Every structure is written in structure tokens, then in C-alpha cells.
Amino acid sequence: MKLIAYILLLIIYEKMDNIVLSSDIEIDIAKTIIWGPGLKPDKIIMRARYFFLQLVDTNGQNLTVSPGAGFVTAKVQGQTWKKQSCHIWTQVLDRKDGSFIIRYKLHNTCMNMTLNVKINKQDLQVQRLEMMGPAYEEECYCPNTNFNEWLNDYECPNNYAQIISDLTPFVSVDFNKIRNPLIKKYDKPNSVSLCHYVIKNNRIYRRCYGQHVGFKIFMDAILLSLARKVILPDVEFFVNLGDWPLVPIKELNYPIFSWCGSNDSKDIVMPTYDITQSSLEAMGRVMLDMLSVQGNIDTPWEKKIEKLFWRGRDSRRERLNLIDISRNHPDLFNVSLTNFFFFKNEIDKYGPPQSYVSFFQFFKHKYQLNIDGTVAAYRFPYLLAGDSLILKQDSKYYEYFYNDLVPETHYIPVKRDLSDLVEKIKWAKENDEIALNISKTARQYARDHLLPLNVICYHSVLLREWSKRLINKIKVLDNMEEVLQPQHSCQCNIDDVNLKDEL
């Protein structure tokens, strides 16, 4: 009996790394794949650090379905400078395709960090996150003194096709010659909101023009965040705080950074304030971000409602036309307006406005529509990160990543006037497998190119490339105010950086 018990014990130990999910799926813990920027917390600083985990079966194939709630758990631990336990909030997001996002937020500087991941209550042997430190929280002002080294740590690309295209007209820029004419042309308080920024000795200064300049807080936030992480190049630039691009394509090459571009303008495009803010504030003051979308979709493709879902305000006539189309084809649409501002006189025809629906609930439906608002609809990145098929209205407006996308590969194109929208939905229903594959390709693009680290990289590379074009001496001008870093006590483990004023 002792021999039999011993043999059974050996068999149990041999099978410890294998977990049976069903009669035909068995997970091999030892083959689990783990990767992502959150595994280098001492090098890559974000408010919400994150990494990924992919389950693999005993045949070496990636799992493609969710193993269920609580199957993967994680805990990140560390010590403060005073050897006390760090306050770290950890969250596991199930992407429902056999992969997971583990993200965590540091509330103080941490040393001696360790990661403990359990798969079905069994320990995953992770050696990558055993870091002496320090790992700084987002609010720490402890910048890396080597900009290129920092870009390498963040694994940022050397450049972006959109940046190359946008900066091509600006071989050399002397703001001493164009600064005053630019301000004179665009200082239109009733129609234009513009901020003039200078970064000097890693400090941020600005002067704004216009009546409605509240959106400067979003530009301030990304610049301050970057300056806490790395010594930025001295630069000077102008930022458009409005929706519409400012520089007509047939006029002088005035360099203005904007959140939205268009085919008939030549603004220098950067990530929108929306995706930038959500990237900076994830696990903080925003509910919707690119990681949360991936971890809050509960309806598999085969159980989704075969209708096009859309909610939004009345910011464009085509949105009202969408309501007309949907009423003629109620079997294909679930669409409503949520707010009336531009067409209040037509509320009786197209209302009443419907109540808010959580963005996560959009993906209970198979088909999503990306339709312009006043300019490009800034929800597009979040739609790409979901798992529905996107039908995208033809538009002259674009965000910084649009030119990477391929029609009928990442989305289904729809005519500007929506005249072929019904036809395209019917096509999708008749070609379900193709529609599914397009949705997967879109989702993979978002995972590879639109996450918080990618947004940080784009801003950083843009500032570096822009600095190469400036030939005037960078100086802080009269009437500029300094945008101050938030007050925060943080002990840096680097030599004091010489940031004396040289104004």
C-alpha cells in the first residue's frame, strides 16, 4: 500500500503544472507567456504599469477562450525606503481570449519588488520581476538625464510615418521670424484657442490666446508627466486647443500642433487629449481607457446581437440621417442620440434623447459605427480595442494613427452619406467569418500600437524630432507663465540634475 501511495504521489507531482479546463483543454503552467512594460518598473514609469499573460495548452497552442473568473490572480509587492510595505493596487483584466492584463499602481516609491502570479491557485514561476529598485510613482520628479537612453528603455520606435509626413514641410524653423506673424494670424479670441509653449531646462512655460483655453490642462498634463520622467529637449511650439485643424493646406507653413488632422490642412498631429488623458490617468481619475476596454467585454462573438450599435450627440447632420436609416431597418440597428445641442429645433423628430449607456456595453452587439462628430470621433481607438466589427464613415478628418489602418483589413469603409451602410451590415451578416477576422485584426492593432506606452512614445518622439528643426535659441518670453509640477515629496536615487535657470 505504501508503494502504491508513493507512485500516486509521483504522478500527482508530475501533473502539477498541467491544469484541465475541460475534457479536451489542458493548461501547461510552465509554458505560460508573460511580457510587457510593467515587468520593468524601475525603467518604465506610468501611473498604471501593466504587463500581459498568455495561457498555453499542453500542445503548445495559445488558449483562445477565457478559463473563467478568478483563474489568474496576481499580487505585486515591494518595500518603501523605510522598509515598510509599499501601497500597490493590483488588478487582473481577463481579455476573454486566453490572455490577461495585469496592471498595478504604485502609491509610493518601491524597492525590492516581487511579482506573484497564480494560475488556478498554483504559483507561476516568474523571475523577471525581482527588481531592487527604486521604482518611482507617477508623481515623482526624478528624470532620466539621457533622452535617447530613456527612449530605448521604453522601447519607443525611432520615428513614426505620420511624424515624418507632418514635419516634412519644416526643414528648419526660426520662431524669431514667424512667431509674431503666427500669433497675429491666429489670435482670434472668438474662434481660435491657442497655447504657445516653451520647454526650457525641463521646465514648462506657456501663454495662451483665446476665450476658451480650458483644454490647456491636457497638454500641460502630458508635458509635466514627460518632464518628470526624462530631461526633455528645449523646444518651442504652438498647440491648437480646438477641435478643427487650423492651417489650410494652401497657405503658409505655420507649425501648429493639433489633436486632429484633415486632408485639407497641414497641422502637426499628436495623440488626442482624450486618449492621452486616459493613458496618464488609468487606474485613477478616468473610467474608460484602452486597457479597461479589453478587460470588460463579456459577450463572445457568437452570442453578440447582430445589429449595429451607436450612441452619441447630434454634432453632425449624418448622425441625424443615421436615425432615419435605422427607423427604416429596425432589424439591423440599435442607435439613438443622447444629447441635442446643434439641432435642438429637430428634437421632436429625432428625439427624445436616450440615457447614457456604458461604453463596455456597446460590445454586446457585433457591429459598431465610427461616425464623425464635429471632427474625427475620438472613440475610434476604444472601438478598435474591442471585439466587434467597425464600420467607419469616410472622412477627411484623421487622428495620428489613422494612416496605419487598412480598409477591409481593420474596418469596413462606409460612404460619407451612409448610403451604403445597410448594404455593408447585410454583407457582414452574410460573411460572418470574414467579419470576425477583421475585428480580430483591428483589436490586435490596438493592442500593439494604441496602449499607454505607445501614446507616451509618440509624444516623446514628436518633441525630439521637432527640436531638430528649430534654429532659434529657445528662451522663455515675456508674459509666459510657468506650469508647475505638482507638489510631491520623492527621494530620487540619482545625482542631482543641474536645472538652474538659463533664461
GROMACS .gro file of N, CA, C and O in nm, residues 125-188:
model
  256
  125GLN      N    1   0.606   3.051  -1.185
  125GLN     CA    2   0.743   3.086  -1.152
  125GLN      C    3   0.790   3.200  -1.242
  125GLN      O    4   0.829   3.180  -1.356
  126VAL      N    5   0.781   3.322  -1.190
  126VAL     CA    6   0.820   3.441  -1.266
  126VAL      C    7   0.947   3.498  -1.205
  126VAL      O    8   0.950   3.534  -1.088
  127GLN      N    9   1.050   3.505  -1.285
  127GLN     CA   10   1.176   3.558  -1.237
  127GLN      C   11   1.202   3.700  -1.287
  127GLN      O   12   1.294   3.767  -1.241
  128ARG      N   13   1.122   3.747  -1.380
  128ARG     CA   14   1.152   3.874  -1.445
  128ARG      C   15   1.131   3.995  -1.356
  128ARG      O   16   1.193   4.098  -1.376
  129LEU      N   17   1.039   3.986  -1.263
  129LEU     CA   18   1.012   4.100  -1.177
  129LEU      C   19   1.064   4.070  -1.036
  129LEU      O   20   0.991   4.037  -0.945
  130GLU      N   21   1.194   4.076  -1.026
  130GLU     CA   22   1.260   4.070  -0.896
  130GLU      C   23   1.362   4.183  -0.900
  130GLU      O   24   1.478   4.164  -0.933
  131MET      N   25   1.316   4.303  -0.871
  131MET     CA   26   1.389   4.423  -0.901
  131MET      C   27   1.424   4.496  -0.772
  131MET      O   28   1.341   4.517  -0.686
  132MET      N   29   1.550   4.533  -0.761
  132MET     CA   30   1.596   4.601  -0.640
  132MET      C   31   1.535   4.742  -0.631
  132MET      O   32   1.493   4.785  -0.527
  133GLY      N   33   1.532   4.813  -0.744
  133GLY     CA   34   1.469   4.944  -0.744
  133GLY      C   35   1.570   5.057  -0.752
  133GLY      O   36   1.687   5.035  -0.777
  134PRO      N   37   1.518   5.177  -0.734
  134PRO     CA   38   1.380   5.209  -0.698
  134PRO      C   39   1.286   5.215  -0.818
  134PRO      O   40   1.330   5.241  -0.930
  135ALA      N   41   1.157   5.191  -0.794
  135ALA     CA   42   1.053   5.213  -0.893
  135ALA      C   43   0.971   5.331  -0.843
  135ALA      O   44   0.912   5.325  -0.735
  136TYR      N   45   0.969   5.437  -0.922
  136TYR     CA   46   0.904   5.561  -0.878
  136TYR      C   47   0.756   5.562  -0.912
  136TYR      O   48   0.714   5.509  -1.016
  137GLU      N   49   0.678   5.627  -0.829
  137GLU     CA   50   0.539   5.652  -0.862
  137GLU      C   51   0.532   5.764  -0.964
  137GLU      O   52   0.629   5.838  -0.986
  138GLU      N   53   0.417   5.777  -1.029
  138GLU     CA   54   0.400   5.874  -1.139
  138GLU      C   55   0.434   6.016  -1.097
  138GLU      O   56   0.488   6.093  -1.176
  139GLU      N   57   0.407   6.055  -0.975
  139GLU     CA   58   0.423   6.193  -0.933
  139GLU      C   59   0.568   6.233  -0.905
  139GLU      O   60   0.597   6.350  -0.884
  140CYS      N   61   0.659   6.136  -0.902
  140CYS     CA   62   0.799   6.165  -0.869
  140CYS      C   63   0.867   6.247  -0.978
  140CYS      O   64   0.857   6.215  -1.096
  141TYR      N   65   0.939   6.351  -0.937
  141TYR     CA   66   1.023   6.424  -1.031
  141TYR      C   67   1.164   6.370  -1.017
  141TYR      O   68   1.246   6.420  -0.939
  142CYS      N   69   1.193   6.266  -1.093
  142CYS     CA   70   1.325   6.203  -1.093
  142CYS      C   71   1.363   6.171  -1.238
  142CYS      O   72   1.371   6.054  -1.278
  143PRO      N   73   1.383   6.274  -1.321
  143PRO     CA   74   1.401   6.250  -1.464
  143PRO      C   75   1.533   6.184  -1.500
  143PRO      O   76   1.637   6.213  -1.441
  144ASN      N   77   1.525   6.096  -1.600
  144ASN     CA   78   1.645   6.039  -1.660
  144ASN      C   79   1.717   6.150  -1.736
  144ASN      O   80   1.656   6.227  -1.809
  145THR      N   81   1.847   6.159  -1.721
  145THR     CA   82   1.922   6.268  -1.784
  145THR      C   83   1.959   6.239  -1.929
  145THR      O   84   2.008   6.328  -1.998
  146ASN      N   85   1.937   6.116  -1.976
  146ASN     CA   86   1.974   6.077  -2.112
  146ASN      C   87   1.847   6.045  -2.191
  146ASN      O   88   1.787   5.941  -2.172
  147PHE      N   89   1.808   6.137  -2.279
  147PHE     CA   90   1.681   6.123  -2.350
  147PHE      C   91   1.680   5.999  -2.439
  147PHE      O   92   1.582   5.922  -2.440
  148ASN      N   93   1.785   5.975  -2.515
  148ASN     CA   94   1.789   5.859  -2.605
  148ASN      C   95   1.791   5.728  -2.527
  148ASN      O   96   1.728   5.629  -2.568
  149GLU      N   97   1.862   5.726  -2.416
  149GLU     CA   98   1.863   5.606  -2.332
  149GLU      C   99   1.724   5.578  -2.278
  149GLU      O  100   1.678   5.463  -2.275
  150TRP      N  101   1.656   5.684  -2.239
  150TRP     CA  102   1.520   5.670  -2.188
  150TRP      C  103   1.427   5.617  -2.296
  150TRP      O  104   1.344   5.528  -2.270
  151LEU      N  105   1.437   5.667  -2.419
  151LEU     CA  106   1.356   5.617  -2.528
  151LEU      C  107   1.382   5.468  -2.552
  151LEU      O  108   1.289   5.391  -2.581
  152ASN      N  109   1.506   5.427  -2.540
  152ASN     CA  110   1.539   5.285  -2.555
  152ASN      C  111   1.478   5.203  -2.444
  152ASN      O  112   1.428   5.091  -2.468
  153ASP      N  113   1.481   5.253  -2.322
  153ASP     CA  114   1.419   5.181  -2.209
  153ASP      C  115   1.270   5.160  -2.234
  153ASP      O  116   1.215   5.054  -2.201
  154TYR      N  117   1.205   5.259  -2.293
  154TYR     CA  118   1.062   5.250  -2.320
  154TYR      C  119   1.033   5.176  -2.450
  154TYR      O  120   0.918   5.156  -2.486
  155GLU      N  121   1.140   5.135  -2.519
  155GLU     CA  122   1.130   5.063  -2.647
  155GLU      C  123   1.046   5.141  -2.748
  155GLU      O  124   0.965   5.086  -2.823
  156CYS      N  125   1.066   5.273  -2.749
  156CYS     CA  126   0.997   5.358  -2.846
  156CYS      C  127   1.060   5.340  -2.984
  156CYS      O  128   1.181   5.322  -2.996
  157PRO      N  129   0.981   5.346  -3.090
  157PRO     CA  130   1.037   5.339  -3.225
  157PRO      C  131   1.122   5.462  -3.253
  157PRO      O  132   1.106   5.566  -3.188
  158ASN      N  133   1.209   5.451  -3.350
  158ASN     CA  134   1.295   5.563  -3.384
  158ASN      C  135   1.214   5.680  -3.440
  158ASN      O  136   1.248   5.796  -3.419
  159ASN      N  137   1.106   5.649  -3.511
  159ASN     CA  138   1.022   5.754  -3.566
  159ASN      C  139   0.888   5.694  -3.607
  159ASN      O  140   0.868   5.572  -3.600
  160TYR      N  141   0.796   5.779  -3.651
  160TYR     CA  142   0.664   5.737  -3.697
  160TYR      C  143   0.639   5.797  -3.835
  160TYR      O  144   0.677   5.912  -3.862
  161ALA      N  145   0.572   5.721  -3.920
  161ALA     CA  146   0.544   5.769  -4.055
  161ALA      C  147   0.465   5.899  -4.053
  161ALA      O  148   0.489   5.989  -4.135
  162GLN      N  149   0.369   5.911  -3.960
  162GLN     CA  150   0.288   6.032  -3.954
  162GLN      C  151   0.372   6.152  -3.913
  162GLN      O  152   0.355   6.263  -3.966
  163ILE      N  153   0.465   6.133  -3.821
  163ILE     CA  154   0.552   6.243  -3.779
  163ILE      C  155   0.641   6.286  -3.895
  163ILE      O  156   0.660   6.406  -3.922
  164ILE      N  157   0.698   6.189  -3.965
  164ILE     CA  158   0.782   6.221  -4.079
  164ILE      C  159   0.705   6.302  -4.181
  164ILE      O  160   0.753   6.404  -4.234
  165SER      N  161   0.582   6.260  -4.211
  165SER     CA  162   0.499   6.331  -4.307
  165SER      C  163   0.464   6.471  -4.259
  165SER      O  164   0.474   6.569  -4.334
  166ASP      N  165   0.423   6.483  -4.133
  166ASP     CA  166   0.381   6.613  -4.080
  166ASP      C  167   0.496   6.713  -4.074
  166ASP      O  168   0.474   6.834  -4.091
  167LEU      N  169   0.617   6.665  -4.047
  167LEU     CA  170   0.730   6.757  -4.029
  167LEU      C  171   0.808   6.783  -4.158
  167LEU      O  172   0.899   6.867  -4.158
  168THR      N  173   0.774   6.714  -4.264
  168THR     CA  174   0.845   6.732  -4.391
  168THR      C  175   0.849   6.878  -4.437
  168THR      O  176   0.954   6.925  -4.486
  169PRO      N  177   0.740   6.956  -4.423
  169PRO     CA  178   0.746   7.096  -4.467
  169PRO      C  179   0.838   7.184  -4.383
  169PRO      O  180   0.869   7.296  -4.423
  170PHE      N  181   0.881   7.133  -4.267
  170PHE     CA  182   0.955   7.217  -4.174
  170PHE      C  183   1.099   7.167  -4.161
  170PHE      O  184   1.137   7.101  -4.064
  171VAL      N  185   1.180   7.199  -4.260
  171VAL     CA  186   1.321   7.158  -4.258
  171VAL      C  187   1.396   7.235  -4.151
  171VAL      O  188   1.476   7.179  -4.076
  172SER      N  189   1.373   7.364  -4.144
  172SER     CA  190   1.431   7.447  -4.038
  172SER      C  191   1.330   7.555  -4.001
  172SER      O  192   1.263   7.612  -4.089
  173VAL      N  193   1.318   7.582  -3.874
  173VAL     CA  194   1.216   7.675  -3.824
  173VAL      C  195   1.283   7.778  -3.734
  173VAL      O  196   1.353   7.743  -3.639
  174ASP      N  197   1.263   7.904  -3.767
  174ASP     CA  198   1.314   8.014  -3.685
  174ASP      C  199   1.193   8.091  -3.631
  174ASP      O  200   1.132   8.171  -3.701
  175PHE      N  201   1.160   8.064  -3.507
  175PHE     CA  202   1.043   8.129  -3.449
  175PHE      C  203   1.063   8.280  -3.433
  175PHE      O  204   0.966   8.355  -3.421
  176ASN      N  205   1.187   8.324  -3.430
  176ASN     CA  206   1.211   8.468  -3.423
  176ASN      C  207   1.153   8.539  -3.545
  176ASN      O  208   1.119   8.658  -3.539
  177LYS      N  209   1.140   8.465  -3.657
  177LYS     CA  210   1.086   8.523  -3.779
  177LYS      C  211   0.936   8.499  -3.794
  177LYS      O  212   0.866   8.583  -3.851
  178ILE      N  213   0.887   8.386  -3.747
  178ILE     CA  214   0.747   8.352  -3.774
  178ILE      C  215   0.658   8.361  -3.650
  178ILE      O  216   0.536   8.352  -3.662
  179ARG      N  217   0.717   8.380  -3.533
  179ARG     CA  218   0.638   8.378  -3.410
  179ARG      C  219   0.529   8.486  -3.410
  179ARG      O  220   0.410   8.457  -3.389
  180ASN      N  221   0.567   8.610  -3.433
  180ASN     CA  222   0.470   8.719  -3.427
  180ASN      C  223   0.367   8.712  -3.540
  180ASN      O  224   0.247   8.732  -3.514
  181PRO      N  225   0.407   8.682  -3.665
  181PRO     CA  226   0.305   8.665  -3.769
  181PRO      C  227   0.208   8.551  -3.738
  181PRO      O  228   0.088   8.563  -3.767
  182LEU      N  229   0.258   8.443  -3.680
  182LEU     CA  230   0.171   8.330  -3.646
  182LEU      C  231   0.068   8.372  -3.541
  182LEU      O  232  -0.052   8.345  -3.553
  183ILE      N  233   0.117   8.441  -3.437
  183ILE     CA  234   0.026   8.485  -3.331
  183ILE      C  235  -0.076   8.584  -3.386
  183ILE      O  236  -0.196   8.575  -3.354
  184LYS      N  237  -0.031   8.675  -3.470
  184LYS     CA  238  -0.122   8.774  -3.527
  184LYS      C  239  -0.233   8.707  -3.609
  184LYS      O  240  -0.350   8.746  -3.602
  185LYS      N  241  -0.195   8.604  -3.685
  185LYS     CA  242  -0.293   8.536  -3.771
  185LYS      C  243  -0.396   8.458  -3.690
  185LYS      O  244  -0.515   8.454  -3.724
  186TYR      N  245  -0.351   8.394  -3.581
  186TYR     CA  246  -0.439   8.301  -3.511
  186TYR      C  247  -0.489   8.353  -3.375
  186TYR      O  248  -0.559   8.280  -3.304
  187ASP      N  249  -0.453   8.476  -3.341
  187ASP     CA  250  -0.507   8.534  -3.219
  187ASP      C  251  -0.647   8.588  -3.248
  187ASP      O  252  -0.669   8.707  -3.268
  188LYS      N  253  -0.743   8.496  -3.251
  188LYS     CA  254  -0.883   8.528  -3.279
  188LYS      C  255  -0.968   8.475  -3.164
  188LYS      O  256  -1.017   8.362  -3.167
   0.00000   0.00000   0.00000
